[in-house]
């Protein structure tokens, strides 16, 4: 039986997944991190919790956080990030510019990639760096 909370796929299998597929998974990883962080910080309850989560997971917010971690990425991670940024997306939400949406997709792609490698510690390091500024210290 697979443990989907603790995945460790081989590199060739991860490379076979499209950048959109990695971003799809990374979107879930990022949202789970944000929701966990909000609950652990006691930032909000009820409807306020949902609004706080939406504010942090929308594309412009993700794009801003992606910029924060770019200097911290290894060459391998930067290559995955660029792969996600260059993904062929067909629709962009009205609430985001195309550039922000592509940076958000790149961040999600990276998180999906790291998750499938089982690199939770690295995900936590990057997430902590994303949340450090503007009153979001972990």
JSON list of C-alpha atoms in Angstrom, two decimals:
[
{"chain": "A", "resi": 1, "resn": "UNK", "atom": "CA", "xyz": [0.00, 0.00, 0.00]},
{"chain": "A", "resi": 2, "resn": "UNK", "atom": "CA", "xyz": [1.30, 3.45, -0.92]},
{"chain": "A", "resi": 3, "resn": "UNK", "atom": "CA", "xyz": [1.71, 6.12, 1.75]},
{"chain": "A", "resi": 4, "resn": "UNK", "atom": "CA", "xyz": [0.52, 9.18, -0.12]},
{"chain": "A", "resi": 5, "resn": "UNK", "atom": "CA", "xyz": [1.47, 11.43, 2.80]},
{"chain": "A", "resi": 6, "resn": "UNK", "atom": "CA", "xyz": [5.10, 10.36, 2.44]},
{"chain": "A", "resi": 7, "resn": "UNK", "atom": "CA", "xyz": [5.87, 9.93, -1.26]},
{"chain": "A", "resi": 8, "resn": "UNK", "atom": "CA", "xyz": [9.32, 9.13, -2.63]},
{"chain": "A", "resi": 9, "resn": "UNK", "atom": "CA", "xyz": [9.06, 8.66, -6.38]},
{"chain": "A", "resi": 10, "resn": "UNK", "atom": "CA", "xyz": [12.13, 7.97, -8.51]},
{"chain": "A", "resi": 11, "resn": "UNK", "atom": "CA", "xyz": [13.50, 10.95, -10.44]},
{"chain": "A", "resi": 12, "resn": "UNK", "atom": "CA", "xyz": [12.60, 9.50, -13.85]},
{"chain": "A", "resi": 13, "resn": "UNK", "atom": "CA", "xyz": [8.99, 9.01, -12.78]},
{"chain": "A", "resi": 14, "resn": "UNK", "atom": "CA", "xyz": [8.78, 12.59, -11.49]},
{"chain": "A", "resi": 15, "resn": "UNK", "atom": "CA", "xyz": [10.30, 13.92, -14.74]},
{"chain": "A", "resi": 16, "resn": "UNK", "atom": "CA", "xyz": [7.57, 12.10, -16.67]},
{"chain": "A", "resi": 17, "resn": "UNK", "atom": "CA", "xyz": [4.88, 14.18, -14.93]},
{"chain": "A", "resi": 18, "resn": "UNK", "atom": "CA", "xyz": [3.94, 17.35, -16.80]},
{"chain": "A", "resi": 19, "resn": "UNK", "atom": "CA", "xyz": [4.65, 20.73, -15.25]},
{"chain": "A", "resi": 20, "resn": "UNK", "atom": "CA", "xyz": [0.90, 21.28, -15.04]},
{"chain": "A", "resi": 21, "resn": "UNK", "atom": "CA", "xyz": [0.57, 17.97, -13.17]},
{"chain": "A", "resi": 22, "resn": "UNK", "atom": "CA", "xyz": [3.29, 18.97, -10.72]},
{"chain": "A", "resi": 23, "resn": "UNK", "atom": "CA", "xyz": [1.64, 22.37, -10.26]},
{"chain": "A", "resi": 24, "resn": "UNK", "atom": "CA", "xyz": [-1.72, 20.70, -9.64]},
{"chain": "A", "resi": 25, "resn": "UNK", "atom": "CA", "xyz": [-0.18, 18.66, -6.84]},
{"chain": "A", "resi": 26, "resn": "UNK", "atom": "CA", "xyz": [1.87, 21.61, -5.56]},
{"chain": "A", "resi": 27, "resn": "UNK", "atom": "CA", "xyz": [-1.28, 23.73, -5.33]},
{"chain": "A", "resi": 28, "resn": "UNK", "atom": "CA", "xyz": [-2.66, 21.24, -2.83]},
{"chain": "A", "resi": 29, "resn": "UNK", "atom": "CA", "xyz": [0.63, 21.12, -0.92]},
{"chain": "A", "resi": 30, "resn": "UNK", "atom": "CA", "xyz": [0.75, 24.92, -0.68]},
{"chain": "A", "resi": 31, "resn": "UNK", "atom": "CA", "xyz": [-2.88, 25.19, 0.40]},
{"chain": "A", "resi": 32, "resn": "UNK", "atom": "CA", "xyz": [-2.37, 22.56, 3.10]},
{"chain": "A", "resi": 33, "resn": "UNK", "atom": "CA", "xyz": [0.71, 24.43, 4.37]},
{"chain": "A", "resi": 34, "resn": "UNK", "atom": "CA", "xyz": [-1.19, 27.74, 4.46]},
{"chain": "A", "resi": 35, "resn": "UNK", "atom": "CA", "xyz": [-4.21, 26.24, 6.21]},
{"chain": "A", "resi": 36, "resn": "UNK", "atom": "CA", "xyz": [-2.01, 24.48, 8.74]},
{"chain": "A", "resi": 37, "resn": "UNK", "atom": "CA", "xyz": [-0.01, 27.66, 9.33]},
{"chain": "A", "resi": 38, "resn": "UNK", "atom": "CA", "xyz": [-3.16, 29.74, 9.85]},
{"chain": "A", "resi": 39, "resn": "UNK", "atom": "CA", "xyz": [-4.60, 27.26, 12.35]},
{"chain": "A", "resi": 40, "resn": "UNK", "atom": "CA", "xyz": [-1.29, 26.90, 14.21]},
{"chain": "A", "resi": 41, "resn": "UNK", "atom": "CA", "xyz": [-0.89, 30.69, 14.39]},
{"chain": "A", "resi": 42, "resn": "UNK", "atom": "CA", "xyz": [-4.45, 31.18, 15.61]},
{"chain": "A", "resi": 43, "resn": "UNK", "atom": "CA", "xyz": [-4.84, 33.82, 12.88]},
{"chain": "A", "resi": 44, "resn": "UNK", "atom": "CA", "xyz": [-8.55, 33.38, 12.28]},
{"chain": "A", "resi": 45, "resn": "UNK", "atom": "CA", "xyz": [-11.58, 31.24, 12.82]},
{"chain": "A", "resi": 46, "resn": "UNK", "atom": "CA", "xyz": [-14.63, 30.40, 10.74]},
{"chain": "A", "resi": 47, "resn": "UNK", "atom": "CA", "xyz": [-15.22, 32.64, 7.75]},
{"chain": "A", "resi": 48, "resn": "UNK", "atom": "CA", "xyz": [-12.17, 34.73, 8.65]},
{"chain": "A", "resi": 49, "resn": "UNK", "atom": "CA", "xyz": [-10.03, 31.61, 8.34]},
{"chain": "A", "resi": 50, "resn": "UNK", "atom": "CA", "xyz": [-11.32, 30.97, 4.84]},
{"chain": "A", "resi": 51, "resn": "UNK", "atom": "CA", "xyz": [-10.73, 34.59, 3.81]},
{"chain": "A", "resi": 52, "resn": "UNK", "atom": "CA", "xyz": [-7.20, 34.55, 5.23]},
{"chain": "A", "resi": 53, "resn": "UNK", "atom": "CA", "xyz": [-6.42, 31.32, 3.36]},
{"chain": "A", "resi": 54, "resn": "UNK", "atom": "CA", "xyz": [-7.81, 32.68, 0.09]},
{"chain": "A", "resi": 55, "resn": "UNK", "atom": "CA", "xyz": [-5.73, 35.85, 0.47]},
{"chain": "A", "resi": 56, "resn": "UNK", "atom": "CA", "xyz": [-2.57, 33.76, 0.82]},
{"chain": "A", "resi": 57, "resn": "UNK", "atom": "CA", "xyz": [-3.23, 31.18, -1.90]},
{"chain": "A", "resi": 58, "resn": "UNK", "atom": "CA", "xyz": [-4.39, 33.49, -4.69]},
{"chain": "A", "resi": 59, "resn": "UNK", "atom": "CA", "xyz": [-1.94, 33.85, -7.57]},
{"chain": "A", "resi": 60, "resn": "UNK", "atom": "CA", "xyz": [-0.63, 37.37, -6.81]},
{"chain": "A", "resi": 61, "resn": "UNK", "atom": "CA", "xyz": [0.22, 36.37, -3.22]},
{"chain": "A", "resi": 62, "resn": "UNK", "atom": "CA", "xyz": [1.90, 33.17, -4.39]},
{"chain": "A", "resi": 63, "resn": "UNK", "atom": "CA", "xyz": [3.86, 35.10, -7.02]},
{"chain": "A", "resi": 64, "resn": "UNK", "atom": "CA", "xyz": [5.11, 37.52, -4.37]},
{"chain": "A", "resi": 65, "resn": "UNK", "atom": "CA", "xyz": [6.21, 34.64, -2.13]},
{"chain": "A", "resi": 66, "resn": "UNK", "atom": "CA", "xyz": [7.87, 32.91, -5.06]},
{"chain": "A", "resi": 67, "resn": "UNK", "atom": "CA", "xyz": [10.04, 35.99, -5.61]},
{"chain": "A", "resi": 68, "resn": "UNK", "atom": "CA", "xyz": [11.12, 35.84, -1.96]},
{"chain": "A", "resi": 69, "resn": "UNK", "atom": "CA", "xyz": [12.54, 32.34, -2.25]},
{"chain": "A", "resi": 70, "resn": "UNK", "atom": "CA", "xyz": [14.20, 32.59, -5.67]},
{"chain": "A", "resi": 71, "resn": "UNK", "atom": "CA", "xyz": [17.62, 33.47, -4.17]},
{"chain": "A", "resi": 72, "resn": "UNK", "atom": "CA", "xyz": [17.37, 30.38, -1.91]},
{"chain": "A", "resi": 73, "resn": "UNK", "atom": "CA", "xyz": [16.78, 27.85, -4.68]},
{"chain": "A", "resi": 74, "resn": "UNK", "atom": "CA", "xyz": [19.39, 25.35, -5.80]},
{"chain": "A", "resi": 75, "resn": "UNK", "atom": "CA", "xyz": [20.14, 24.99, -9.51]},
{"chain": "A", "resi": 76, "resn": "UNK", "atom": "CA", "xyz": [17.93, 21.89, -9.63]},
{"chain": "A", "resi": 77, "resn": "UNK", "atom": "CA", "xyz": [15.05, 23.68, -7.88]},
{"chain": "A", "resi": 78, "resn": "UNK", "atom": "CA", "xyz": [15.44, 26.73, -10.11]},
{"chain": "A", "resi": 79, "resn": "UNK", "atom": "CA", "xyz": [15.23, 24.50, -13.20]},
{"chain": "A", "resi": 80, "resn": "UNK", "atom": "CA", "xyz": [11.96, 23.01, -11.90]},
{"chain": "A", "resi": 81, "resn": "UNK", "atom": "CA", "xyz": [10.67, 26.50, -11.07]},
{"chain": "A", "resi": 82, "resn": "UNK", "atom": "CA", "xyz": [11.45, 27.69, -14.61]},
{"chain": "A", "resi": 83, "resn": "UNK", "atom": "CA", "xyz": [9.82, 24.58, -16.05]},
{"chain": "A", "resi": 84, "resn": "UNK", "atom": "CA", "xyz": [6.63, 25.50, -14.18]},
{"chain": "A", "resi": 85, "resn": "UNK", "atom": "CA", "xyz": [6.86, 29.16, -15.18]},
{"chain": "A", "resi": 86, "resn": "UNK", "atom": "CA", "xyz": [7.10, 28.13, -18.83]},
{"chain": "A", "resi": 87, "resn": "UNK", "atom": "CA", "xyz": [4.07, 25.83, -18.64]},
{"chain": "A", "resi": 88, "resn": "UNK", "atom": "CA", "xyz": [1.45, 26.37, -21.30]},
{"chain": "A", "resi": 89, "resn": "UNK", "atom": "CA", "xyz": [-1.51, 27.66, -19.32]},
{"chain": "A", "resi": 90, "resn": "UNK", "atom": "CA", "xyz": [-4.61, 28.41, -21.32]},
{"chain": "A", "resi": 91, "resn": "UNK", "atom": "CA", "xyz": [-6.65, 30.43, -18.85]},
{"chain": "A", "resi": 92, "resn": "UNK", "atom": "CA", "xyz": [-5.63, 33.04, -16.30]},
{"chain": "A", "resi": 93, "resn": "UNK", "atom": "CA", "xyz": [-8.00, 34.13, -13.51]},
{"chain": "A", "resi": 94, "resn": "UNK", "atom": "CA", "xyz": [-9.25, 37.71, -13.70]},
{"chain": "A", "resi": 95, "resn": "UNK", "atom": "CA", "xyz": [-7.76, 38.38, -10.28]},
{"chain": "A", "resi": 96, "resn": "UNK", "atom": "CA", "xyz": [-4.20, 37.80, -11.55]},
{"chain": "A", "resi": 97, "resn": "UNK", "atom": "CA", "xyz": [-1.91, 39.07, -14.24]},
{"chain": "A", "resi": 98, "resn": "UNK", "atom": "CA", "xyz": [-0.44, 36.50, -16.61]},
{"chain": "A", "resi": 99, "resn": "UNK", "atom": "CA", "xyz": [3.03, 37.08, -15.09]},
{"chain": "A", "resi": 100, "resn": "UNK", "atom": "CA", "xyz": [1.75, 36.53, -11.53]},
{"chain": "A", "resi": 101, "resn": "UNK", "atom": "CA", "xyz": [-0.16, 33.43, -12.58]},
{"chain": "A", "resi": 102, "resn": "UNK", "atom": "CA", "xyz": [2.93, 31.95, -14.24]},
{"chain": "A", "resi": 103, "resn": "UNK", "atom": "CA", "xyz": [5.09, 32.64, -11.16]},
{"chain": "A", "resi": 104, "resn": "UNK", "atom": "CA", "xyz": [2.40, 31.05, -8.96]},
{"chain": "A", "resi": 105, "resn": "UNK", "atom": "CA", "xyz": [2.32, 28.03, -11.27]},
{"chain": "A", "resi": 106, "resn": "UNK", "atom": "CA", "xyz": [6.13, 27.84, -11.06]},
{"chain": "A", "resi": 107, "resn": "UNK", "atom": "CA", "xyz": [5.98, 27.85, -7.24]},
{"chain": "A", "resi": 108, "resn": "UNK", "atom": "CA", "xyz": [3.32, 25.15, -7.24]},
{"chain": "A", "resi": 109, "resn": "UNK", "atom": "CA", "xyz": [5.36, 23.07, -9.71]},
{"chain": "A", "resi": 110, "resn": "UNK", "atom": "CA", "xyz": [8.37, 23.28, -7.41]},
{"chain": "A", "resi": 111, "resn": "UNK", "atom": "CA", "xyz": [6.34, 22.29, -4.35]},
{"chain": "A", "resi": 112, "resn": "UNK", "atom": "CA", "xyz": [4.82, 19.34, -6.21]},
{"chain": "A", "resi": 113, "resn": "UNK", "atom": "CA", "xyz": [8.28, 18.23, -7.32]},
{"chain": "A", "resi": 114, "resn": "UNK", "atom": "CA", "xyz": [9.74, 18.44, -3.81]},
{"chain": "A", "resi": 115, "resn": "UNK", "atom": "CA", "xyz": [6.72, 16.66, -2.34]},
{"chain": "A", "resi": 116, "resn": "UNK", "atom": "CA", "xyz": [7.07, 13.73, -4.73]},
{"chain": "A", "resi": 117, "resn": "UNK", "atom": "CA", "xyz": [10.75, 13.49, -3.81]},
{"chain": "A", "resi": 118, "resn": "UNK", "atom": "CA", "xyz": [9.76, 13.24, -0.14]},
{"chain": "A", "resi": 119, "resn": "UNK", "atom": "CA", "xyz": [11.67, 16.43, 0.68]},
{"chain": "A", "resi": 120, "resn": "UNK", "atom": "CA", "xyz": [9.34, 17.75, 3.37]},
{"chain": "A", "resi": 121, "resn": "UNK", "atom": "CA", "xyz": [12.16, 19.44, 5.29]},
{"chain": "A", "resi": 122, "resn": "UNK", "atom": "CA", "xyz": [13.08, 21.49, 2.22]},
{"chain": "A", "resi": 123, "resn": "UNK", "atom": "CA", "xyz": [9.43, 22.38, 1.63]},
{"chain": "A", "resi": 124, "resn": "UNK", "atom": "CA", "xyz": [9.22, 23.58, 5.24]},
{"chain": "A", "resi": 125, "resn": "UNK", "atom": "CA", "xyz": [12.40, 25.67, 4.85]},
{"chain": "A", "resi": 126, "resn": "UNK", "atom": "CA", "xyz": [11.05, 27.38, 1.75]},
{"chain": "A", "resi": 127, "resn": "UNK", "atom": "CA", "xyz": [7.60, 27.89, 3.26]},
{"chain": "A", "resi": 128, "resn": "UNK", "atom": "CA", "xyz": [9.12, 29.47, 6.37]},
{"chain": "A", "resi": 129, "resn": "UNK", "atom": "CA", "xyz": [11.08, 31.86, 4.14]},
{"chain": "A", "resi": 130, "resn": "UNK", "atom": "CA", "xyz": [7.90, 32.71, 2.24]},
{"chain": "A", "resi": 131, "resn": "UNK", "atom": "CA", "xyz": [6.07, 33.58, 5.44]},
{"chain": "A", "resi": 132, "resn": "UNK", "atom": "CA", "xyz": [8.86, 35.56, 7.17]},
{"chain": "A", "resi": 133, "resn": "UNK", "atom": "CA", "xyz": [8.13, 39.05, 5.85]},
{"chain": "A", "resi": 134, "resn": "UNK", "atom": "CA", "xyz": [5.17, 41.35, 6.38]},
{"chain": "A", "resi": 135, "resn": "UNK", "atom": "CA", "xyz": [4.06, 39.95, 9.72]},
{"chain": "A", "resi": 136, "resn": "UNK", "atom": "CA", "xyz": [3.90, 36.36, 8.54]},
{"chain": "A", "resi": 137, "resn": "UNK", "atom": "CA", "xyz": [6.84, 35.04, 10.58]},
{"chain": "A", "resi": 138, "resn": "UNK", "atom": "CA", "xyz": [6.63, 31.35, 11.42]}
]
